[in-house]
mmCIF file of C-alpha atoms and ligand atoms in Angstrom:
data_model
loop_
_atom_site.group_PDB
_atom_site.id
_atom_site.type_symbol
_atom_site.label_atom_id
_atom_site.label_comp_id
_atom_site.label_asym_id
_atom_site.label_seq_id
_atom_site.Cartn_x
_atom_site.Cartn_y
_atom_site.Cartn_z
ATOM 1 C CA MET X 406 16.665 4.233 42.847
ATOM 2 C CA LEU X 407 14.840 2.212 40.241
ATOM 3 C CA ILE X 408 15.397 3.720 36.794
ATOM 4 C CA VAL X 409 13.640 2.769 33.563
ATOM 5 C CA LYS X 410 15.632 3.837 30.502
ATOM 6 C CA LYS X 411 14.174 3.577 27.015
ATOM 7 C CA PHE X 412 16.253 3.835 23.835
ATOM 8 C CA GLY X 413 14.736 4.204 20.375
ATOM 9 C CA GLY X 414 15.766 2.417 17.213
ATOM 10 C CA SER X 415 18.260 5.043 16.077
ATOM 11 C CA SER X 416 20.109 4.765 19.422
ATOM 12 C CA VAL X 417 20.759 1.041 18.934
ATOM 13 C CA ALA X 418 21.207 1.051 15.147
ATOM 14 C CA ASP X 419 24.691 -0.511 15.081
ATOM 15 C CA LYS X 420 27.419 -2.117 17.203
ATOM 16 C CA GLU X 421 28.998 1.162 18.328
ATOM 17 C CA LYS X 422 25.664 2.613 19.376
ATOM 18 C CA ILE X 423 24.682 -0.547 21.213
ATOM 19 C CA TYR X 424 27.894 -0.346 23.218
ATOM 20 C CA ARG X 425 27.355 3.332 23.934
ATOM 21 C CA VAL X 426 23.887 2.567 25.332
ATOM 22 C CA ALA X 427 25.251 -0.384 27.312
ATOM 23 C CA GLU X 428 27.886 1.838 28.921
ATOM 24 C CA ARG X 429 25.347 4.465 29.776
ATOM 25 C CA CYS X 430 23.142 1.917 31.537
ATOM 26 C CA ILE X 431 26.127 0.399 33.325
ATOM 27 C CA GLU X 432 27.040 3.813 34.760
ATOM 28 C CA ASP X 433 23.719 3.922 36.637
ATOM 29 C CA TYR X 434 24.075 0.280 37.635
ATOM 30 C CA ARG X 435 27.536 0.889 39.109
ATOM 31 C CA GLN X 436 26.127 3.706 41.223
ATOM 32 C CA GLY X 437 23.950 1.081 42.873
ATOM 33 C CA HIS X 438 20.673 1.749 41.074
ATOM 34 C CA ASP X 439 18.279 -0.876 39.766
ATOM 35 C CA VAL X 440 18.226 -0.473 35.994
ATOM 36 C CA VAL X 441 15.482 -1.605 33.609
ATOM 37 C CA VAL X 442 16.206 -0.940 29.932
ATOM 38 C CA VAL X 443 13.516 -0.895 27.235
ATOM 39 C CA LEU X 444 14.608 -1.050 23.608
ATOM 40 C CA SER X 445 13.071 -0.538 20.180
ATOM 41 C CA ALA X 446 14.119 -2.504 17.129
ATOM 42 C CA MET X 447 17.453 -1.514 15.585
ATOM 43 C CA GLY X 448 17.363 1.367 13.089
ATOM 44 C CA LYS X 449 14.756 0.852 10.381
ATOM 45 C CA THR X 450 14.159 -2.811 11.233
ATOM 46 C CA THR X 451 10.417 -2.464 11.793
ATOM 47 C CA ASP X 452 9.935 -0.814 8.376
ATOM 48 C CA GLN X 453 12.003 -3.551 6.769
ATOM 49 C CA LEU X 454 9.986 -6.287 8.453
ATOM 50 C CA ILE X 455 6.761 -4.691 7.222
ATOM 51 C CA ALA X 456 8.172 -4.583 3.682
ATOM 52 C CA LEU X 457 9.209 -8.226 3.997
ATOM 53 C CA ALA X 458 5.682 -9.185 5.017
ATOM 54 C CA LYS X 459 4.030 -7.190 2.215
ATOM 55 C CA ASN X 460 6.322 -8.837 -0.295
ATOM 56 C CA ILE X 461 4.978 -12.229 0.735
ATOM 57 C CA ASN X 462 1.359 -11.123 1.089
ATOM 58 C CA PRO X 463 0.193 -7.559 0.425
ATOM 59 C CA ASN X 464 -2.516 -7.987 3.021
ATOM 60 C CA PRO X 465 -1.021 -10.144 5.776
ATOM 61 C CA SER X 466 -2.976 -11.350 8.780
ATOM 62 C CA LYS X 467 -2.548 -8.955 11.691
ATOM 63 C CA ARG X 468 -1.692 -11.770 14.041
ATOM 64 C CA GLU X 469 1.150 -12.957 11.852
ATOM 65 C CA LEU X 470 2.361 -9.415 11.260
ATOM 66 C CA ASP X 471 2.673 -8.900 15.029
ATOM 67 C CA MET X 472 4.482 -12.214 15.327
ATOM 68 C CA LEU X 473 6.967 -10.943 12.748
ATOM 69 C CA LEU X 474 7.375 -7.357 14.011
ATOM 70 C CA ALA X 475 8.014 -8.494 17.571
ATOM 71 C CA THR X 476 11.228 -10.144 16.394
ATOM 72 C CA GLY X 477 12.804 -6.709 15.831
ATOM 73 C CA GLU X 478 12.765 -5.837 19.523
ATOM 74 C CA GLN X 479 13.772 -9.338 20.492
ATOM 75 C CA THR X 480 16.907 -8.960 18.394
ATOM 76 C CA SER X 481 17.951 -5.705 20.012
ATOM 77 C CA VAL X 482 17.453 -6.840 23.623
ATOM 78 C CA ALA X 483 19.443 -10.028 23.080
ATOM 79 C CA LEU X 484 22.312 -8.113 21.444
ATOM 80 C CA MET X 485 22.278 -5.520 24.239
ATOM 81 C CA SER X 486 22.581 -8.228 26.865
ATOM 82 C CA MET X 487 25.492 -9.751 24.921
ATOM 83 C CA ALA X 488 27.199 -6.345 24.863
ATOM 84 C CA MET X 489 26.779 -5.982 28.617
ATOM 85 C CA GLY X 490 28.127 -9.508 29.003
ATOM 86 C CA ALA X 491 31.219 -8.494 27.040
ATOM 87 C CA LEU X 492 31.605 -5.525 29.389
ATOM 88 C CA GLY X 493 31.465 -7.889 32.345
ATOM 89 C CA VAL X 494 28.131 -6.782 33.758
ATOM 90 C CA PRO X 495 25.377 -9.280 34.601
ATOM 91 C CA SER X 496 22.199 -8.717 32.598
ATOM 92 C CA VAL X 497 19.228 -10.581 31.197
ATOM 93 C CA SER X 498 16.985 -9.898 28.214
ATOM 94 C CA LEU X 499 13.259 -10.626 28.458
ATOM 95 C CA ASN X 500 10.472 -10.465 25.910
ATOM 96 C CA ALA X 501 6.903 -9.459 26.720
ATOM 97 C CA PHE X 502 5.874 -13.074 27.144
ATOM 98 C CA GLN X 503 8.599 -13.824 29.684
ATOM 99 C CA VAL X 504 7.784 -10.765 31.776
ATOM 100 C CA ALA X 505 4.130 -11.287 31.158
ATOM 101 C CA MET X 506 3.059 -7.903 29.835
ATOM 102 C CA HIS X 507 -0.635 -8.520 29.241
ATOM 103 C CA THR X 508 -2.486 -6.515 26.608
ATOM 104 C CA SER X 509 -5.933 -6.292 25.061
ATOM 105 C CA SER X 510 -6.533 -8.788 22.293
ATOM 106 C CA ALA X 511 -6.351 -6.402 19.283
ATOM 107 C CA TYR X 512 -3.380 -7.084 17.052
ATOM 108 C CA GLY X 513 -1.357 -4.143 15.745
ATOM 109 C CA ASN X 514 -2.789 -1.647 18.189
ATOM 110 C CA SER X 515 -3.151 -3.297 21.576
ATOM 111 C CA ARG X 516 -3.141 -1.660 24.995
ATOM 112 C CA PHE X 517 -1.586 -2.806 28.237
ATOM 113 C CA LYS X 518 -3.944 -4.283 30.788
ATOM 114 C CA ARG X 519 -1.651 -5.725 33.436
ATOM 115 C CA ILE X 520 2.049 -6.287 33.925
ATOM 116 C CA ASP X 521 3.503 -8.968 36.193
ATOM 117 C CA SER X 522 6.489 -7.519 38.008
ATOM 118 C CA GLN X 523 7.686 -10.675 39.773
ATOM 119 C CA ARG X 524 10.201 -11.892 37.207
ATOM 120 C CA ILE X 525 11.721 -8.421 36.783
ATOM 121 C CA ARG X 526 11.961 -7.939 40.571
ATOM 122 C CA HIS X 527 13.632 -11.272 40.911
ATOM 123 C CA GLU X 528 16.247 -10.431 38.254
ATOM 124 C CA LEU X 529 16.870 -6.980 39.753
ATOM 125 C CA ASP X 530 17.296 -8.518 43.200
ATOM 126 C CA SER X 531 20.039 -10.730 41.838
ATOM 127 C CA ARG X 532 21.739 -7.492 40.651
ATOM 128 C CA LYS X 533 21.177 -7.867 36.933
ATOM 129 C CA ILE X 534 20.370 -5.142 34.460
ATOM 130 C CA VAL X 535 17.026 -6.186 32.987
ATOM 131 C CA ILE X 536 16.558 -5.484 29.270
ATOM 132 C CA ILE X 537 13.001 -5.673 27.972
ATOM 133 C CA THR X 538 11.485 -5.629 24.483
ATOM 134 C CA GLY X 539 9.494 -2.481 23.759
ATOM 135 C CA PHE X 540 6.418 -2.341 21.520
ATOM 136 C CA GLN X 541 5.031 -5.799 22.302
ATOM 137 C CA GLY X 542 2.733 -7.659 24.644
ATOM 138 C CA VAL X 543 0.821 -10.877 24.998
ATOM 139 C CA ASN X 544 -2.957 -11.231 24.809
ATOM 140 C CA LYS X 545 -5.440 -13.611 26.405
ATOM 141 C CA TYR X 546 -4.932 -16.129 23.603
ATOM 142 C CA GLU X 547 -1.239 -16.161 24.511
ATOM 143 C CA ASP X 548 -0.446 -14.538 21.190
ATOM 144 C CA VAL X 549 2.099 -11.816 20.600
ATOM 145 C CA THR X 550 0.584 -8.359 20.092
ATOM 146 C CA THR X 551 2.124 -4.996 19.219
ATOM 147 C CA LEU X 552 1.174 -1.558 20.499
ATOM 148 C CA GLY X 553 1.240 0.491 17.274
ATOM 149 C CA ARG X 554 4.171 2.330 15.705
ATOM 150 C CA GLY X 555 6.348 4.124 18.227
ATOM 151 C CA GLY X 556 4.878 1.996 21.027
ATOM 152 C CA SER X 557 8.130 1.313 22.891
ATOM 153 C CA ASP X 558 7.707 4.581 24.793
ATOM 154 C CA THR X 559 4.471 3.173 26.148
ATOM 155 C CA THR X 560 6.194 -0.044 27.231
ATOM 156 C CA ALA X 561 8.724 2.004 29.196
ATOM 157 C CA VAL X 562 6.088 4.099 30.959
ATOM 158 C CA ALA X 563 3.898 1.072 31.688
ATOM 159 C CA LEU X 564 6.875 -0.693 33.262
ATOM 160 C CA ALA X 565 7.812 2.398 35.244
ATOM 161 C CA ALA X 566 4.250 2.529 36.586
ATOM 162 C CA ALA X 567 4.122 -1.190 37.387
ATOM 163 C CA LEU X 568 7.518 -1.156 39.113
ATOM 164 C CA LYS X 569 6.897 2.217 40.783
ATOM 165 C CA ALA X 570 10.157 3.431 39.260
ATOM 166 C CA ASP X 571 11.657 6.679 40.496
ATOM 167 C CA VAL X 572 12.100 7.969 36.972
ATOM 168 C CA CYS X 573 11.446 6.956 33.384
ATOM 169 C CA GLU X 574 13.993 8.332 30.929
ATOM 170 C CA ILE X 575 13.195 8.333 27.214
ATOM 171 C CA PHE X 576 16.373 8.665 25.151
ATOM 172 C CA THR X 577 16.105 9.893 21.613
ATOM 173 C CA ASP X 578 18.149 11.609 18.914
ATOM 174 C CA VAL X 579 16.984 15.100 19.914
ATOM 175 C CA GLU X 580 17.780 16.812 23.216
ATOM 176 C CA GLY X 581 14.234 16.999 24.501
ATOM 177 C CA ILE X 582 10.896 18.592 23.670
ATOM 178 C CA TYR X 583 11.170 21.756 21.586
ATOM 179 C CA THR X 584 8.763 24.636 21.112
ATOM 180 C CA ALA X 585 8.611 23.533 17.445
ATOM 181 C CA ASP X 586 10.446 21.152 15.135
ATOM 182 C CA PRO X 587 13.944 22.736 14.943
ATOM 183 C CA ARG X 588 14.301 21.574 11.330
ATOM 184 C CA VAL X 589 11.380 23.833 10.379
ATOM 185 C CA VAL X 590 11.715 26.591 12.952
ATOM 186 C CA PRO X 591 15.434 27.260 13.475
ATOM 187 C CA ASN X 592 14.953 29.419 16.568
ATOM 188 C CA ALA X 593 12.859 26.776 18.359
ATOM 189 C CA ARG X 594 13.819 26.411 22.012
ATOM 190 C CA LYS X 595 14.220 23.354 24.173
ATOM 191 C CA LEU X 596 11.703 23.290 27.013
ATOM 192 C CA LYS X 597 12.893 22.615 30.554
ATOM 193 C CA GLU X 598 9.516 21.215 31.451
ATOM 194 C CA ILE X 599 6.061 20.668 30.008
ATOM 195 C CA THR X 600 2.774 19.406 31.468
ATOM 196 C CA TYR X 601 1.349 15.983 30.660
ATOM 197 C CA ASP X 602 -1.684 17.652 29.082
ATOM 198 C CA GLU X 603 0.366 19.854 26.776
ATOM 199 C CA MET X 604 2.613 16.951 25.820
ATOM 200 C CA LEU X 605 -0.431 14.808 25.093
ATOM 201 C CA GLU X 606 -1.814 17.438 22.719
ATOM 202 C CA LEU X 607 1.559 17.820 21.003
ATOM 203 C CA ALA X 608 2.110 14.057 20.700
ATOM 204 C CA THR X 609 -1.365 13.627 19.237
ATOM 205 C CA LEU X 610 -0.747 16.494 16.808
ATOM 206 C CA GLY X 611 2.178 14.800 15.209
ATOM 207 C CA ALA X 612 5.167 15.914 17.296
ATOM 208 C CA LYS X 613 6.741 12.476 16.987
ATOM 209 C CA VAL X 614 8.957 12.562 20.064
ATOM 210 C CA LEU X 615 6.634 10.506 22.282
ATOM 211 C CA HIS X 616 3.961 7.882 21.607
ATOM 212 C CA ASN X 617 0.788 9.595 22.785
ATOM 213 C CA ARG X 618 -0.391 6.655 24.891
ATOM 214 C CA SER X 619 2.846 6.790 26.862
ATOM 215 C CA VAL X 620 1.947 10.319 27.947
ATOM 216 C CA GLU X 621 -1.592 9.251 28.846
ATOM 217 C CA LEU X 622 -0.202 6.484 31.049
ATOM 218 C CA ALA X 623 2.429 8.726 32.616
ATOM 219 C CA LYS X 624 -0.294 11.176 33.601
ATOM 220 C CA LYS X 625 -2.585 8.477 34.905
ATOM 221 C CA TYR X 626 0.083 6.934 37.143
ATOM 222 C CA GLY X 627 2.102 10.068 37.861
ATOM 223 C CA VAL X 628 5.256 8.672 36.260
ATOM 224 C CA GLN X 629 8.093 11.195 36.257
ATOM 225 C CA LEU X 630 9.085 11.300 32.599
ATOM 226 C CA VAL X 631 12.273 12.783 31.169
ATOM 227 C CA VAL X 632 13.008 13.100 27.450
ATOM 228 C CA ARG X 633 16.727 13.434 26.705
ATOM 229 C CA SER X 634 19.424 12.831 24.139
ATOM 230 C CA SER X 635 21.116 9.473 23.728
ATOM 231 C CA LEU X 636 24.126 11.286 22.242
ATOM 232 C CA ASN X 637 25.031 13.616 25.096
ATOM 233 C CA THR X 638 24.302 14.256 28.756
ATOM 234 C CA ALA X 639 22.260 17.456 28.314
ATOM 235 C CA GLU X 640 19.429 17.732 30.810
ATOM 236 C CA GLY X 641 16.446 17.161 28.545
ATOM 237 C CA THR X 642 12.782 18.002 29.198
ATOM 238 C CA ILE X 643 10.755 16.897 32.207
ATOM 239 C CA VAL X 644 7.113 15.991 31.560
ATOM 240 C CA LYS X 645 4.969 16.384 34.682
ATOM 241 C CA GLU X 646 1.619 17.422 36.094
ATOM 242 C CA GLU X 647 2.282 21.107 36.656
ATOM 243 C CA VAL X 648 4.974 23.512 35.594
ATOM 244 C CA ASP X 649 6.042 26.945 36.672
ATOM 245 C CA VAL X 650 3.107 29.272 35.907
ATOM 246 C CA GLU X 651 5.175 32.234 34.889
ATOM 247 C CA SER X 652 6.524 30.134 32.054
ATOM 248 C CA MET X 653 5.496 30.797 28.486
ATOM 249 C CA LEU X 654 1.988 31.417 27.249
ATOM 250 C CA ILE X 655 2.310 28.595 24.779
ATOM 251 C CA SER X 656 4.688 25.665 24.933
ATOM 252 C CA GLY X 657 4.669 24.508 21.354
ATOM 253 C CA VAL X 658 3.677 24.870 17.733
ATOM 254 C CA ALA X 659 3.102 21.701 15.722
ATOM 255 C CA ALA X 660 2.162 20.843 12.162
ATOM 256 C CA ASP X 661 0.505 17.684 10.952
ATOM 257 C CA LYS X 662 0.416 16.954 7.239
ATOM 258 C CA ASN X 663 -1.155 13.563 7.630
ATOM 259 C CA THR X 664 -4.564 15.095 7.206
ATOM 260 C CA ALA X 665 -7.221 15.429 4.523
ATOM 261 C CA CYS X 666 -10.438 17.381 4.359
ATOM 262 C CA ILE X 667 -13.673 15.670 3.345
ATOM 263 C CA ALA X 668 -16.761 17.675 2.405
ATOM 264 C CA VAL X 669 -20.141 16.004 2.246
ATOM 265 C CA ILE X 670 -22.087 18.387 0.038
ATOM 266 C CA GLY X 671 -25.805 19.053 -0.111
ATOM 267 C CA VAL X 672 -27.123 16.817 2.647
ATOM 268 C CA LYS X 673 -30.705 17.364 3.875
ATOM 269 C CA ASP X 674 -31.003 19.989 6.605
ATOM 270 C CA ILE X 675 -32.964 17.728 8.956
ATOM 271 C CA PRO X 676 -32.281 16.017 12.299
ATOM 272 C CA GLY X 677 -30.111 12.901 12.145
ATOM 273 C CA THR X 678 -27.909 13.722 9.150
ATOM 274 C CA ALA X 679 -24.697 14.251 11.122
ATOM 275 C CA PHE X 680 -25.490 11.210 13.229
ATOM 276 C CA LYS X 681 -25.818 8.999 10.151
ATOM 277 C CA ILE X 682 -22.513 10.160 8.664
ATOM 278 C CA PHE X 683 -20.420 9.843 11.801
ATOM 279 C CA GLU X 684 -22.050 6.642 12.932
ATOM 280 C CA LEU X 685 -20.975 5.046 9.652
ATOM 281 C CA LEU X 686 -17.384 6.157 10.167
ATOM 282 C CA GLY X 687 -17.349 5.310 13.860
ATOM 283 C CA LYS X 688 -18.471 1.742 13.236
ATOM 284 C CA LYS X 689 -15.479 1.245 10.954
ATOM 285 C CA ASN X 690 -13.132 2.817 13.520
ATOM 286 C CA LEU X 691 -12.327 5.729 11.207
ATOM 287 C CA ASN X 692 -11.226 8.668 13.325
ATOM 288 C CA VAL X 693 -12.601 12.116 12.571
ATOM 289 C CA ASP X 694 -11.726 15.533 13.960
ATOM 290 C CA ASN X 695 -12.434 19.200 13.262
ATOM 291 C CA ILE X 696 -16.030 18.961 12.093
ATOM 292 C CA ILE X 697 -17.732 21.967 10.518
ATOM 293 C CA GLN X 698 -21.331 22.223 9.378
ATOM 294 C CA SER X 699 -22.345 25.042 7.070
ATOM 295 C CA ILE X 700 -25.477 27.107 7.611
ATOM 296 C CA GLY X 701 -28.413 25.553 5.781
ATOM 297 C CA ARG X 702 -29.702 26.939 2.479
ATOM 298 C CA GLU X 703 -32.748 25.759 0.540
ATOM 299 C CA GLY X 704 -33.143 22.762 2.817
ATOM 300 C CA THR X 705 -29.585 21.490 2.403
ATOM 301 C CA LYS X 706 -26.252 21.979 4.127
ATOM 302 C CA ASP X 707 -22.626 20.798 3.862
ATOM 303 C CA ILE X 708 -20.681 18.897 6.510
ATOM 304 C CA SER X 709 -16.871 19.003 6.342
ATOM 305 C CA PHE X 710 -14.340 17.271 8.536
ATOM 306 C CA THR X 711 -10.721 16.181 8.619
ATOM 307 C CA ILE X 712 -9.323 12.645 8.756
ATOM 308 C CA ALA X 713 -5.906 11.019 8.562
ATOM 309 C CA ARG X 714 -4.681 10.912 4.956
ATOM 310 C CA ASP X 715 -4.195 7.145 5.159
ATOM 311 C CA ASP X 716 -7.932 6.765 5.738
ATOM 312 C CA VAL X 717 -9.067 8.727 2.654
ATOM 313 C CA ARG X 718 -9.783 5.683 0.481
ATOM 314 C CA ASP X 719 -11.782 3.903 3.174
ATOM 315 C CA VAL X 720 -13.747 6.993 4.141
ATOM 316 C CA VAL X 721 -14.613 8.034 0.598
ATOM 317 C CA SER X 722 -15.730 4.593 -0.501
ATOM 318 C CA LEU X 723 -17.835 4.209 2.628
ATOM 319 C CA LEU X 724 -19.534 7.569 2.072
ATOM 320 C CA GLU X 725 -20.037 6.921 -1.656
ATOM 321 C CA GLU X 726 -21.647 3.544 -0.921
ATOM 322 C CA ASN X 727 -24.025 5.217 1.513
ATOM 323 C CA LYS X 728 -24.658 8.397 -0.440
ATOM 324 C CA ASN X 729 -28.418 7.923 -0.493
ATOM 325 C CA ARG X 730 -28.698 7.011 3.156
ATOM 326 C CA ILE X 731 -26.818 10.135 4.205
ATOM 327 C CA THR X 732 -28.675 12.196 1.542
ATOM 328 C CA ALA X 733 -25.448 13.600 0.062
ATOM 329 C CA GLN X 734 -25.311 15.165 -3.418
ATOM 330 C CA ARG X 735 -21.569 14.606 -3.674
ATOM 331 C CA ILE X 736 -18.380 13.966 -1.681
ATOM 332 C CA GLU X 737 -15.319 16.186 -2.124
ATOM 333 C CA VAL X 738 -11.802 15.354 -0.985
ATOM 334 C CA ASP X 739 -8.868 17.683 -0.485
ATOM 335 C CA GLU X 740 -5.544 16.090 0.356
ATOM 336 C CA THR X 741 -3.494 19.280 0.065
ATOM 337 C CA VAL X 742 -4.207 20.538 3.580
ATOM 338 C CA ALA X 743 -2.277 20.564 6.854
ATOM 339 C CA LYS X 744 -3.057 21.297 10.481
ATOM 340 C CA VAL X 745 -1.028 23.818 12.422
ATOM 341 C CA SER X 746 -1.633 24.063 16.156
ATOM 342 C CA VAL X 747 -0.453 26.019 19.150
ATOM 343 C CA VAL X 748 -0.547 24.306 22.528
ATOM 344 C CA GLY X 749 -0.178 25.869 25.933
ATOM 345 C CA ALA X 750 -1.559 25.521 29.441
ATOM 346 C CA GLY X 751 -1.131 29.312 29.629
ATOM 347 C CA MET X 752 -4.226 29.699 27.418
ATOM 348 C CA LEU X 753 -6.462 28.763 30.325
ATOM 349 C CA SER X 754 -5.771 32.058 32.063
ATOM 350 C CA ASN X 755 -4.880 34.278 29.102
ATOM 351 C CA PRO X 756 -7.561 35.286 26.617
ATOM 352 C CA GLY X 757 -6.446 36.523 23.222
ATOM 353 C CA VAL X 758 -4.205 33.634 22.232
ATOM 354 C CA ALA X 759 -6.421 32.829 19.247
ATOM 355 C CA ALA X 760 -6.364 36.433 18.032
ATOM 356 C CA LYS X 761 -2.595 36.487 18.319
ATOM 357 C CA MET X 762 -2.275 33.353 16.243
ATOM 358 C CA PHE X 763 -4.712 34.573 13.583
ATOM 359 C CA GLU X 764 -2.939 37.927 13.412
ATOM 360 C CA ALA X 765 0.344 36.207 12.634
ATOM 361 C CA LEU X 766 -1.275 34.183 9.865
ATOM 362 C CA TYR X 767 -3.050 37.239 8.462
ATOM 363 C CA SER X 768 0.172 39.269 8.387
ATOM 364 C CA ALA X 769 1.790 36.463 6.410
ATOM 365 C CA GLY X 770 -1.123 36.331 3.980
ATOM 366 C CA ILE X 771 -2.053 32.775 4.971
ATOM 367 C CA ASN X 772 -5.696 31.767 4.659
ATOM 368 C CA ILE X 773 -7.401 29.705 7.360
ATOM 369 C CA ARG X 774 -9.854 27.039 6.212
ATOM 370 C CA MET X 775 -11.112 25.618 9.500
ATOM 371 C CA ILE X 776 -10.562 26.327 13.175
ATOM 372 C CA ALA X 777 -10.830 23.936 16.107
ATOM 373 C CA THR X 778 -10.004 24.478 19.744
ATOM 374 C CA SER X 779 -9.635 22.652 23.038
ATOM 375 C CA GLU X 780 -8.899 24.157 26.451
ATOM 376 C CA ILE X 781 -5.188 24.313 25.788
ATOM 377 C CA ARG X 782 -4.964 24.109 21.985
ATOM 378 C CA ILE X 783 -5.913 26.053 18.866
ATOM 379 C CA THR X 784 -5.720 24.240 15.547
ATOM 380 C CA VAL X 785 -6.148 25.753 12.101
ATOM 381 C CA LEU X 786 -6.478 23.908 8.849
ATOM 382 C CA LEU X 787 -4.636 25.535 5.961
ATOM 383 C CA ASP X 788 -3.027 24.778 2.605
ATOM 384 C CA GLU X 789 -0.250 22.248 2.978
ATOM 385 C CA ALA X 790 2.060 24.559 1.044
ATOM 386 C CA ASP X 791 1.698 27.184 3.798
ATOM 387 C CA ALA X 792 2.381 24.826 6.724
ATOM 388 C CA GLU X 793 6.066 25.555 7.327
ATOM 389 C CA LYS X 794 5.720 29.276 6.903
ATOM 390 C CA ALA X 795 2.714 29.243 9.231
ATOM 391 C CA MET X 796 4.720 27.413 11.877
ATOM 392 C CA ARG X 797 7.494 29.991 11.692
ATOM 393 C CA VAL X 798 5.301 33.081 11.844
ATOM 394 C CA VAL X 799 3.117 31.708 14.619
ATOM 395 C CA HIS X 800 6.164 30.587 16.597
ATOM 396 C CA ASP X 801 7.761 34.027 16.232
ATOM 397 C CA GLN X 802 4.579 35.760 17.272
ATOM 398 C CA PHE X 803 4.542 33.981 20.629
ATOM 399 C CA MET X 804 8.203 33.467 21.353
ATOM 400 C CA GLU X 805 9.661 36.806 20.441
ATOM 401 C CA ASP X 806 8.123 38.763 23.300
HETATM 402 N N1 LIG M 1659 9.996 -0.568 16.605
HETATM 403 C C1 LIG M 1659 8.681 -0.005 16.686
HETATM 404 C C2 LIG M 1659 8.472 1.025 15.582
HETATM 405 O O1 LIG M 1659 9.349 1.232 14.768
HETATM 406 C C3 LIG M 1659 8.372 0.563 18.030
HETATM 407 C C4 LIG M 1659 9.172 1.790 18.419
HETATM 408 O O2 LIG M 1659 10.164 2.114 17.793
HETATM 409 O O3 LIG M 1659 8.811 2.416 19.418
HETATM 410 O O4 LIG M 1659 7.422 1.586 15.488
HETATM 411 MG MG1 MG M 1660 9.723 6.719 18.965
#
């Protein structure tokens, strides 16, 4: 078998942990498998490197920032190979440049375009464990790029796809994918399996276990993905195309506090108003979701939407600058909101999921501000202060029967 194993920063945070990971990889190697290991930077290294950069220049060039951040992963792969060396097992560390993991040109948020597998194949054929830097790539200018925070998962899946690996294992400090964050919802359950589509919704909604692009890629190339603990040998959660239909109606409840609500008040009730607002934001790459437009009154209407909290300053100044063009009377911002969502492929064939969710919120006296849905997801916007309670009551409503 060819196995890709990815370990996050907390799994390689110190010497002991590095050795534990090394031993775990060696076990597979000794059974005769080809082993490719993808690593993140040790512990909080990436955060520290960002702080280091900002200390030198509060607004560093994105190219140079990528150059700096990529060193974190390079450190961990080299140390891992040294550990394997000490354990007497042949291994080699490679960075994205050496493999040739080609990405789009954008710094800080690039995407894989093509991966050369020749060098890796060659090293595997000479019976080495191959240890590869997560999170980074190389663009057409032969510059180092990074994939966005948490991007090492995507490196692992992209490699698994390129090498046609039999399995891609993502090791983390939890035992798999849970029906909700166990720190918030104590009776959350570990899922045996989940579909790519459900996982994609959950990853996008702020369940931080997997980088959402890794799930997109896994679905696209049919990569068998397993999320499991780096601390024990528990089975973990399998992410795949289809799961047992008699499984639960919903597979997860997630909350996302990185959200803010913007209301554009008193715009003219004429064609083109929404277009003008969202075109402005789109051109600046500012992501918007959950849009609501009020019913018109006296020739005006309000348009509200949610954005990531980090984007509030950019969005508000852009809208203020263009207030006349978009015919707005004023812009209101509320940063005390959160999104709570339920996700489940079971919704497709079971009406009434929305009512069930709203009933739980109503019984708990929680007010809903906005509602948005997709085929397999219902999201409500509510007061941030209610988020945890909402997660618990909604989770109970679906899981207790
Ligand atoms: N080291 C990078 C980060 O902290 C990538 C990763 O951990 O996946 O975001
Ligand atoms: Mg991660």
